[in-house]
Coordinates of C-alpha atoms and ligand atoms in Angstrom, one line a residue:
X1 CA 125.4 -40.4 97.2
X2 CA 125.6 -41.1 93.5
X3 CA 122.3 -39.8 92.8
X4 CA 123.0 -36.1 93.7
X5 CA 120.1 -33.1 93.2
X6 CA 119.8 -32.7 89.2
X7 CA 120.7 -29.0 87.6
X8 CA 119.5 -29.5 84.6
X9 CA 120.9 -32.2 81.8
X10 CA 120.0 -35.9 82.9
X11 CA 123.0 -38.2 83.0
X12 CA 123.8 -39.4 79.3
X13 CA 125.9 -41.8 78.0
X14 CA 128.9 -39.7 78.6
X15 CA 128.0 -38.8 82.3
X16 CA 127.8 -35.4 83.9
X17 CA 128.1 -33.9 87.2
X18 CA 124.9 -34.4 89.8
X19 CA 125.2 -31.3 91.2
X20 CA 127.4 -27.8 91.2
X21 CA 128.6 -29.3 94.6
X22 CA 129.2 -32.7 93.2
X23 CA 131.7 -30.8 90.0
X24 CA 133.3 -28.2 92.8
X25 CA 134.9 -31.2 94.8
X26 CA 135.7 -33.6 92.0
X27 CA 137.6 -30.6 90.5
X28 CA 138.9 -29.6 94.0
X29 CA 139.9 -33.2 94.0
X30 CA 141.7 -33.5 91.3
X31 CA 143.4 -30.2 92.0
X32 CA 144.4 -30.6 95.5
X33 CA 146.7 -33.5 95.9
X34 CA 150.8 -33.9 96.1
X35 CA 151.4 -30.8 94.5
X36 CA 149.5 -29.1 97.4
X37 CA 150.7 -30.9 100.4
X38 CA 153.9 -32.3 99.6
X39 CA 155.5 -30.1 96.5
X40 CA 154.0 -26.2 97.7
X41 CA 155.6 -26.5 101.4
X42 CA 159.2 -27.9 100.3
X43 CA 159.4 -25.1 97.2
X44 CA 157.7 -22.8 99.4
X45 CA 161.2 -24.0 101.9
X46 CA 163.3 -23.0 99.0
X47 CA 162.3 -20.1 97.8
X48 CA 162.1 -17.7 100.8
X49 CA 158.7 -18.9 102.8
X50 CA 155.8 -15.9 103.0
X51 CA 156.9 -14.0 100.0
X52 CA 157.1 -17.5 97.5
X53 CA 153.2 -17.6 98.7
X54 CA 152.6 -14.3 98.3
X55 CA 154.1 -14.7 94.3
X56 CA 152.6 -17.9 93.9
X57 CA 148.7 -16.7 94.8
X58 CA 149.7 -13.6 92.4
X59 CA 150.5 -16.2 89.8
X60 CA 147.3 -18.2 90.3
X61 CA 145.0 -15.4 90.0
X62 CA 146.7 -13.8 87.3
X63 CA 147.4 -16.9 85.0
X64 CA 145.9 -19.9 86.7
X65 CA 142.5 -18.5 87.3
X66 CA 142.1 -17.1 83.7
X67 CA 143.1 -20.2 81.7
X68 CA 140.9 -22.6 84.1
X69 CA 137.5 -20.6 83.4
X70 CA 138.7 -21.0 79.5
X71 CA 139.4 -24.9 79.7
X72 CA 136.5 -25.4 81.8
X73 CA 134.0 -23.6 79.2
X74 CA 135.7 -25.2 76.2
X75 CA 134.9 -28.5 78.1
X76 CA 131.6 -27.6 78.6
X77 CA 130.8 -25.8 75.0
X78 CA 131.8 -29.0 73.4
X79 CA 130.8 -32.0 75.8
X80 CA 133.9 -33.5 75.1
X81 CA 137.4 -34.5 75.8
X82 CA 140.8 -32.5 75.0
X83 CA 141.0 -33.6 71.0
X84 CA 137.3 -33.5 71.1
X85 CA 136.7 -30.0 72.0
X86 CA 138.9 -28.8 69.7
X87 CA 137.6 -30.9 67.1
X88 CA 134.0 -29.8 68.0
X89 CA 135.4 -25.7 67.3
X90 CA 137.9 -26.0 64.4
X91 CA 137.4 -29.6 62.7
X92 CA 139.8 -31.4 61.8
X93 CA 143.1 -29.1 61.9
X94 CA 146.3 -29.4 63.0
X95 CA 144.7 -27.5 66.5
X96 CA 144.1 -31.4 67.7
X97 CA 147.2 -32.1 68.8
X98 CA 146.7 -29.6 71.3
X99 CA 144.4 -32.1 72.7
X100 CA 146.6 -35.0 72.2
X101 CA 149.5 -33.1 74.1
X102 CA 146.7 -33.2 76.9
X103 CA 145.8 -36.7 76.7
X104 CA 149.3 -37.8 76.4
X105 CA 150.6 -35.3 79.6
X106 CA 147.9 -37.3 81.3
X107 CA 149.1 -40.4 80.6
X108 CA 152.9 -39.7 81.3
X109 CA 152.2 -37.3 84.7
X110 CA 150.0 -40.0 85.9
X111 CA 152.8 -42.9 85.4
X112 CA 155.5 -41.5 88.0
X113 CA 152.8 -39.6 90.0
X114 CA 151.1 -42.5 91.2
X115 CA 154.7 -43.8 92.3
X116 CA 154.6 -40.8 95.0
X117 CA 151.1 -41.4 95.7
X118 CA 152.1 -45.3 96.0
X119 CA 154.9 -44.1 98.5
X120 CA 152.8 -42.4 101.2
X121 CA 150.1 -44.9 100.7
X122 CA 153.2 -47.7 101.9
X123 CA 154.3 -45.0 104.2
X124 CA 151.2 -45.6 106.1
X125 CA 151.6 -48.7 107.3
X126 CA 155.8 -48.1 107.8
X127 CA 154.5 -46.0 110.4
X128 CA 151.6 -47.9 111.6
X129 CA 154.5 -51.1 111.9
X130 CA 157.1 -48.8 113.3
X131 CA 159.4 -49.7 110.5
X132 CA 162.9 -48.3 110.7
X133 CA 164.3 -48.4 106.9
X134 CA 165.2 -44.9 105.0
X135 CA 164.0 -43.0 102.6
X136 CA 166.4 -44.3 100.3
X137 CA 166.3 -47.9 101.5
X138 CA 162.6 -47.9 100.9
X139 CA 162.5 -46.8 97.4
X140 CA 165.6 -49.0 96.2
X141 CA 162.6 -51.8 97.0
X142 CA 161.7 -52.8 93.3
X143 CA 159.0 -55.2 94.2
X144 CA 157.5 -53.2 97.4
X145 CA 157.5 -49.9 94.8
X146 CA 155.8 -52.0 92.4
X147 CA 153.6 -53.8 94.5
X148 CA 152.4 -49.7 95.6
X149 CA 152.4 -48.6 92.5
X150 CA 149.8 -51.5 91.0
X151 CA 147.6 -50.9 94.4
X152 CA 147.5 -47.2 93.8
X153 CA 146.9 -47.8 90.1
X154 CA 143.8 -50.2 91.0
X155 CA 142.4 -47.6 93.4
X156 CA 142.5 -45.4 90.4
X157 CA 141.3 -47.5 88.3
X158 CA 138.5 -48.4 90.8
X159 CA 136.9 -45.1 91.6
X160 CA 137.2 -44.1 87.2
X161 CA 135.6 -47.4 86.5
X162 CA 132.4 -46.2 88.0
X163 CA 132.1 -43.5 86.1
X164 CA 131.6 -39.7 86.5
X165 CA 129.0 -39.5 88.6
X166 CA 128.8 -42.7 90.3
X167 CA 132.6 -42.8 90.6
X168 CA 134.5 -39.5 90.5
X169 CA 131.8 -37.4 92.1
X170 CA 130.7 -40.1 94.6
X171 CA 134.5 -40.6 96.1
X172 CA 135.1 -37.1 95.7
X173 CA 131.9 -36.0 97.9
X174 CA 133.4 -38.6 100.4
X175 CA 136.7 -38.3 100.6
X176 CA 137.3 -34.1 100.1
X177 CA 135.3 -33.2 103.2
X178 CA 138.0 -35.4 105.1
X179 CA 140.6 -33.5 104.3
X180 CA 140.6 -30.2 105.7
X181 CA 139.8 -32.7 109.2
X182 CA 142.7 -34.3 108.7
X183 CA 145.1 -31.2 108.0
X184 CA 143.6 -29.4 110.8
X185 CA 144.3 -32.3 113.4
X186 CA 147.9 -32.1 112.2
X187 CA 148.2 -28.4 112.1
X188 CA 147.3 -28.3 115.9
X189 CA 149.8 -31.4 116.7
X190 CA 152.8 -29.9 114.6
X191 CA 152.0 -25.7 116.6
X192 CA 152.0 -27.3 119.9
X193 CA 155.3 -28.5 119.9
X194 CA 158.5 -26.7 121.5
X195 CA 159.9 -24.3 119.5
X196 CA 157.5 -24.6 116.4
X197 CA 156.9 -20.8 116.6
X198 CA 160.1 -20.4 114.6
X199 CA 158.7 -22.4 111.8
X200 CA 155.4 -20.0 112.2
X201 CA 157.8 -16.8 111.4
X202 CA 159.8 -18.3 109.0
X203 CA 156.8 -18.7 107.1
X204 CA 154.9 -15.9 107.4
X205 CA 157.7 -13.6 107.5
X206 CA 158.3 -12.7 103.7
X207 CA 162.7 -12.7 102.6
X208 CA 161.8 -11.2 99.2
X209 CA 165.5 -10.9 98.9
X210 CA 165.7 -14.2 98.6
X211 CA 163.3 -14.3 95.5
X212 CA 164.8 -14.5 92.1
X213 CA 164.2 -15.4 88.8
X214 CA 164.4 -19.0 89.3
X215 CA 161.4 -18.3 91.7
X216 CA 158.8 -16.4 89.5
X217 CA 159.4 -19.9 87.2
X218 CA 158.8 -21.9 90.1
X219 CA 155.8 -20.4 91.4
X220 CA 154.0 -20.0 87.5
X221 CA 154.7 -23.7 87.4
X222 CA 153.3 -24.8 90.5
X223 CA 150.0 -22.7 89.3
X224 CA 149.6 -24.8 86.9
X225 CA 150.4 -28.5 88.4
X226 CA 148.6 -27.3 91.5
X227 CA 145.4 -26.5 89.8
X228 CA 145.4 -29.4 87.0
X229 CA 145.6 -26.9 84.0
X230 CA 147.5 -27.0 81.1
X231 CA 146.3 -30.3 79.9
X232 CA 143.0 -30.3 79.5
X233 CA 142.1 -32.0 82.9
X234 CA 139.6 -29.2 83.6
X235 CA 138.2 -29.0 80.0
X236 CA 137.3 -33.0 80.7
X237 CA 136.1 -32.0 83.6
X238 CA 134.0 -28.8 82.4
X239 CA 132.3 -31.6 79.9
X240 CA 130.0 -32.8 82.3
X241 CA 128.4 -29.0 83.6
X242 CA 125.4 -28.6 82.7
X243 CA 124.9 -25.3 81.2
X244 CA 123.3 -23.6 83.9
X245 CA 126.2 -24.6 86.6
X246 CA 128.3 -21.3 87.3
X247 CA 131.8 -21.9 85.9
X248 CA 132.9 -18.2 87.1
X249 CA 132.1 -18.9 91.1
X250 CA 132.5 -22.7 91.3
X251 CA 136.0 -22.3 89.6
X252 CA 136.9 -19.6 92.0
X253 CA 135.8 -21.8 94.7
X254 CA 138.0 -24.7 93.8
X255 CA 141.4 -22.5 93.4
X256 CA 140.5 -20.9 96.6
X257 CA 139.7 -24.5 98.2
X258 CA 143.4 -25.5 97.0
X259 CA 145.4 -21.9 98.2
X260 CA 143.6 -22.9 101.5
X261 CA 144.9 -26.1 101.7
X262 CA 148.2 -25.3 100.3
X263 CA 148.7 -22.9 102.9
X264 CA 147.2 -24.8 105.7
X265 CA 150.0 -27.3 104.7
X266 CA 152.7 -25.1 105.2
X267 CA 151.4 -24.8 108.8
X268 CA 151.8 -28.4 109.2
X269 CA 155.1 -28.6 108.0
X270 CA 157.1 -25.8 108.9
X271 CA 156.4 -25.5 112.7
X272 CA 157.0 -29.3 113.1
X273 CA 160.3 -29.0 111.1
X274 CA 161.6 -25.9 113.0
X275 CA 161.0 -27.6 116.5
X276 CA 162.8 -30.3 115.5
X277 CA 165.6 -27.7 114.8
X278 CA 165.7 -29.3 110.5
X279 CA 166.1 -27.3 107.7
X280 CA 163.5 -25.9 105.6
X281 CA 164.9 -26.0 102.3
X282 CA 165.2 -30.0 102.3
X283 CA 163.4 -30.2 99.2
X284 CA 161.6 -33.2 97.9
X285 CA 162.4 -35.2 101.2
X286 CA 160.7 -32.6 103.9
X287 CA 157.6 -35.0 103.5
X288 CA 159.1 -38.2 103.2
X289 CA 162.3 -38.0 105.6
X290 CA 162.2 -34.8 107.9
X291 CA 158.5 -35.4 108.7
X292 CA 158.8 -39.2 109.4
X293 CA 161.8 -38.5 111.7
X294 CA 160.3 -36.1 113.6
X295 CA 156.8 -38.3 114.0
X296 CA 159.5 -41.3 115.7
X297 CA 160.5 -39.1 118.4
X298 CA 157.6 -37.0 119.2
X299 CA 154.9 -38.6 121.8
X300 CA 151.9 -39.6 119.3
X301 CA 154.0 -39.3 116.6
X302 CA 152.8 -42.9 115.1
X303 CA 149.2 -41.4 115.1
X304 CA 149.6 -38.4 113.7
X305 CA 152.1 -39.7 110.9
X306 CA 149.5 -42.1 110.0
X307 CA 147.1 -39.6 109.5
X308 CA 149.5 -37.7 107.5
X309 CA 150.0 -39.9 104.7
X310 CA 146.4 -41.2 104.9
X311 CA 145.8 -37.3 104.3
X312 CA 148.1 -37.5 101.5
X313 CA 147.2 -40.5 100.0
X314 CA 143.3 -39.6 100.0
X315 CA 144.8 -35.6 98.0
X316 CA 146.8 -38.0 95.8
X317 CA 144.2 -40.2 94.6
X318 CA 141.4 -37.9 93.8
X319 CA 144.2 -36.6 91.5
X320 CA 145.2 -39.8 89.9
X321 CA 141.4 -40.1 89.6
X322 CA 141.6 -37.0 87.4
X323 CA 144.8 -37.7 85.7
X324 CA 143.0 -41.1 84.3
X325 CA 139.7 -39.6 83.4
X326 CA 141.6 -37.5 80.8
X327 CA 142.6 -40.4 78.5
X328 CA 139.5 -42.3 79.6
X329 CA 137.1 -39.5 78.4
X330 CA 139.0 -39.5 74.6
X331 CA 139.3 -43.5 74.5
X332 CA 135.0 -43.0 75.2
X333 CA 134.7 -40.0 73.0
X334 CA 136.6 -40.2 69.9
X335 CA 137.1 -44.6 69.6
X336 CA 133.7 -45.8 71.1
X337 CA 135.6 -47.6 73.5
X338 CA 133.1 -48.7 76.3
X339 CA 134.4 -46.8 80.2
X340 CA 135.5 -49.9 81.8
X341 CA 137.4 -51.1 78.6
X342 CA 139.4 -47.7 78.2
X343 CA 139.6 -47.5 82.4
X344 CA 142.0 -50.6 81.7
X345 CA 143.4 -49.9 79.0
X346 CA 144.9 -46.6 79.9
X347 CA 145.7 -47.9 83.5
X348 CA 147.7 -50.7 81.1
X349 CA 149.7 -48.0 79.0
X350 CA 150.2 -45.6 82.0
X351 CA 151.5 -48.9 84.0
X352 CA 154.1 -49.8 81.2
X353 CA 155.9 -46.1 81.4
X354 CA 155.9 -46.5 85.2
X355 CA 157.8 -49.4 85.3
X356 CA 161.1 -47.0 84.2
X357 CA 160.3 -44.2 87.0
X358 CA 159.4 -47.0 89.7
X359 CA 162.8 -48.3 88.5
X360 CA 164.9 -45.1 88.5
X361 CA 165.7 -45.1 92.7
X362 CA 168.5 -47.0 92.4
X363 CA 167.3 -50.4 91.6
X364 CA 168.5 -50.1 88.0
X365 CA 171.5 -48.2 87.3
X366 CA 170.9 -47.0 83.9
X367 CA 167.2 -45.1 85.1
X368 CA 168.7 -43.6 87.9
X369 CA 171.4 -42.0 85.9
X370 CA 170.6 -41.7 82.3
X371 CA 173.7 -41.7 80.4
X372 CA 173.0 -39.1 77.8
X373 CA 171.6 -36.9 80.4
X374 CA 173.7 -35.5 83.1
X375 CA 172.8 -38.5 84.8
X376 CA 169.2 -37.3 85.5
X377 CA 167.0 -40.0 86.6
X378 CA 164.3 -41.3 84.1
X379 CA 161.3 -40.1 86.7
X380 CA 163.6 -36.6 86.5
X381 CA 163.3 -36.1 83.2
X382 CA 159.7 -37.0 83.2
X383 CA 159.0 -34.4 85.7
X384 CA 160.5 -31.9 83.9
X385 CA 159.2 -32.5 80.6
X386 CA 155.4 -33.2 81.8
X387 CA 155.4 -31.4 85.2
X388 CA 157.1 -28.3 83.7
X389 CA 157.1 -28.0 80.6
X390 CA 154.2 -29.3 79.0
X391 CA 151.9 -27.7 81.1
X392 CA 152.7 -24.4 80.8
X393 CA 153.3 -25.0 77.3
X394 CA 149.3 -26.8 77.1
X395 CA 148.0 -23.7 78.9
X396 CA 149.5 -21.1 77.0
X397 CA 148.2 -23.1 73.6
X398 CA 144.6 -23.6 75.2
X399 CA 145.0 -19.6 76.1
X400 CA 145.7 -19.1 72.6
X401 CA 143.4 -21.9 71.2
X402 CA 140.2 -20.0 73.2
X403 CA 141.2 -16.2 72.9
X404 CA 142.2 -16.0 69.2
X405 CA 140.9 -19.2 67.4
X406 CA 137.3 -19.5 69.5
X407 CA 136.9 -16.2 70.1
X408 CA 136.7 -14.5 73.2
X409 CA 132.8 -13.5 72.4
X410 CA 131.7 -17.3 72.0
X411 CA 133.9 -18.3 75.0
X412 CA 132.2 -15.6 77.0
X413 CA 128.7 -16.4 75.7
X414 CA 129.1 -20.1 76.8
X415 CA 130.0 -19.1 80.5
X416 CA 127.5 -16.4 80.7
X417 CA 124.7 -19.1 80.4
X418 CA 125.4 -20.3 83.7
X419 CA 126.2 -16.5 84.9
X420 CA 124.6 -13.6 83.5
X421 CA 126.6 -11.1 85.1
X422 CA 129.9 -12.0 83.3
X423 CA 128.8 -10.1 80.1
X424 CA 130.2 -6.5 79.9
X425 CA 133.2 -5.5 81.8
X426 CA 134.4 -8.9 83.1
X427 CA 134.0 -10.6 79.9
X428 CA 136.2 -7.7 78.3
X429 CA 139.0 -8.2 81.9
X430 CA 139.1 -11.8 81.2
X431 CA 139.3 -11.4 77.5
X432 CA 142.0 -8.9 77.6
X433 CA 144.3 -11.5 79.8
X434 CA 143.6 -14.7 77.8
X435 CA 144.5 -12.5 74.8
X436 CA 147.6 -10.9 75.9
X437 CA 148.7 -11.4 79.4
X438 CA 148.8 -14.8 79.5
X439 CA 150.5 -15.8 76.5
X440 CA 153.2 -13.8 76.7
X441 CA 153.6 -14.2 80.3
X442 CA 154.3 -17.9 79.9
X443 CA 156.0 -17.4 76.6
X444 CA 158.8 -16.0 78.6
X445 CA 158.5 -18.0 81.3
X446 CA 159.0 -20.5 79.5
X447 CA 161.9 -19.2 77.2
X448 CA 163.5 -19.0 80.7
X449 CA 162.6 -22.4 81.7
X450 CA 164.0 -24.0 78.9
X451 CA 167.3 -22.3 79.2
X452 CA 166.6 -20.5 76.0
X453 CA 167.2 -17.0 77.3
X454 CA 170.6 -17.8 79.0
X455 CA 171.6 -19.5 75.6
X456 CA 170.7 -16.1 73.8
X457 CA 172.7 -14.2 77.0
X458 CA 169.4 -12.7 78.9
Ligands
PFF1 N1 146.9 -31.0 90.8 C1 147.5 -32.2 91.2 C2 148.4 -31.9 92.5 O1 148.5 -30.8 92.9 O2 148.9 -32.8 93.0 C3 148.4 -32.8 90.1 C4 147.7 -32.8 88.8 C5 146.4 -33.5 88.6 C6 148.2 -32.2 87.7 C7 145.8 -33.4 87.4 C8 147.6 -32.1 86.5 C9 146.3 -32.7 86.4 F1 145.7 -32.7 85.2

């Protein structure tokens, strides 16, 4: 399995993909995880059902798709990590801290990420054991979070320490295919129940009065925490192509792979919640207290929510797997630190800025309402900063950083290596949206997100 076909470079120092089959899972990996399954149903919940999707895939294509095939080609112009690829194009210049706003996103997402992932891995055995406690009572747990946390953390840290292609590539080729099995299996459980077709019409049924602004943000957002962009995950990633590998078709193939899934999860979730006669709109608990509930009182409930969170669990870690390799990759690249050296290291770091998120459920009072801010949590404010801001904010720089600083010719000479075709008038489509569209798309976006236009009265 680790020892995939070759396409071209051999597998150096730094590592690099076995195959174009091996790089379209690990990136599928790393795209598909909580933000597919558990985030995308419960916003789709809030935000009107069929026509949130129907904004969201607009935003993907328009935004997501154009800023991936630019990170992934920087990645693989430059063989290197975030700070590196940069460094690689422009020196020395102040563009770097792009790339350590990438490496450091990676770092911070990754610390109260792996505390969700370390929840539905512990919510597979409170099923399997029948276990009666809350939501609530569960996470107020300090030890049983942290004990999660560390086991997710070392399943991380055990699949990165093998390296790209005998770790990443080698779980990723194991664990994706299971997946869509998984989903499936659920998909049938959760439409044969009474009453589920409700939850069918609610969510393909699109209420576009009940879109607003608020949405358009939502759904730009999830592009980009959905797909991994905005941090440099996929120019990390794109470092170990080869330069024949397709970057135009195998990164179409892993943002359709994830709209698949995503909707394939609202199929799992809605029908089951609607027969169950809950609400839709529950928001970050659909997953974590609807579902449960309903999996206690249905016949085979135990199995099939076991299988749920092992499903989530296996999206979650190929994601943390991703989330790691970031900082891993620049520890390798720019300090000579040897792989398994920078593996802990980084696991260390993203461990100690946990410990405040793990802690912000209630077991200490001051993270779970932060006295200067509104009384947000501390894993609130993390979200928003690294979730929603800084991603957008890291795509619309590497946007900028590729269109106007590279150069759209040399961007689109790099990926026509791999792909003749894309010389001419998709070059010139492509070019035109990095340049314009996307910038100023999320510039505004993000003006909104930030509260700046309200403050300004727009
Ligand atoms: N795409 C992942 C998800 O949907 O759960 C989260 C994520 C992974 C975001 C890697 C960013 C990233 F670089």
């Amino acid at each position: 399995m680790a020892t995939g076909t070759q396409t071209g470079t051999t597998d150096t120092a730094r590592g690099t993909w076995g195959s174009q089959m091996g790089f379209i899972l690990a990136a599928a990996g790393s795209a598909v995880g909580l933000g597919h399954i558990w985030r995308f149903p419960y916003v789709t919940g809030a935000n009107g059902g069929a026509a949130f999707v129907l904004l969201y895939i607009g935003a993907v294509f328009l935004i997501g798709v154009p800023i991936l095939f630019a990170e992934l080609t920087l990645g693989r112009h430059s063989n290197r990590n975030p700070v590196g690829a940069i460094k690689a194009i422009v020196g020395n210049s102040s563009w770097k801290y792009l790339g350590y706003l990438g490496v450091a996103t990676g770092v911070f997402i990754l610390s109260y990420y792996t505390l969700i992932a370390g929840w539905t891995f512990g919510y597979i055995f409170k099923t399997l054991l029948r276990d009666a406690t809350t939501f609530d009572q569960f996470t107020n747990q300090g030890l049983l979070n942290a004990g999660l946390y560390m086991a997710f953390i070392l399943m991380t840290v055990g699949v990165v320490y093998g390296g790209v292609r005998g770790g990443i590539e080698r779980w990723s080729k194991i664990l994706m295919p299971i997946l869509p099995v998984l989903l499936l299996f659920i998909i049938i459980y959760s439409l044969t129940l009474p009453g589920s077709m409700a939850g069918v019409q609610f969510y393909l049924r699109p209420d576009f009065s009940s879109l607003t602004g608020q949405s358009v943000l939502v759904a730009l957002g999830q592009a980009f925490f959905a797909n991994s962009l905005g941090m440099g995950a996929m120019v990390t990633y794109g470092s170990y192509l080869s330069k024949d590998q397709n970057i135009i078709t195998s990164g179409l193939g892993v943002v359709s792979f994830g709209i698949l899934i995503s909707f394939l999860a609202g199929f799992a979730v809605f029908p089951a919640v609607f027969a169950m006669g809950q609400s839709p709109a529950e928001g970050a608990a659909l997953v974590f207290v609807v579902l449960p509930e309903i999996f206690n009182m249905m016949p085979g409930g135990i199995l099939v929510g076991f299988i749920f969170f092992l499903l989530l669990s296996i999206a979650a870690l190929t994601s943390t797997v991703s989330l790691l390799e970031v900082p891993v990759a620049f520890l390798i690249d720019e300090k000579a630190v040897r792989r398994k050296v920078a593996v802990w290291l980084m696991a260390g770091v993203t461990v100690l800025f946990g410990i405040p998120s793990a802690l912000s459920f209630g077991a200490v009072d001051f993270f779970t309402e932060l006295p200067l801010l509104a009384g947000l949590s501390f894993f609130d404010v993390m979200d928003y900063i690294f979730g929603n801001v800084a991603l957008p904010l890291g795509g619309m720089m590497f946007a900028i950083f590729v269109a106007w600083r590279w150069g759209i010719l040399n961007a689109a000479n790099e990926i026509a290596l791999g792909n003749r075709k894309f010389l001419g008038v998709q070059s010139a489509a492509w070019g035109f949206v990095l340049r314009y569209v996307c910038p100023v798309v999320i510039f505004v976006v993000m003006l909104n997100t930030t509260g700046v236009l309200g403050l300004i009265g727009l």
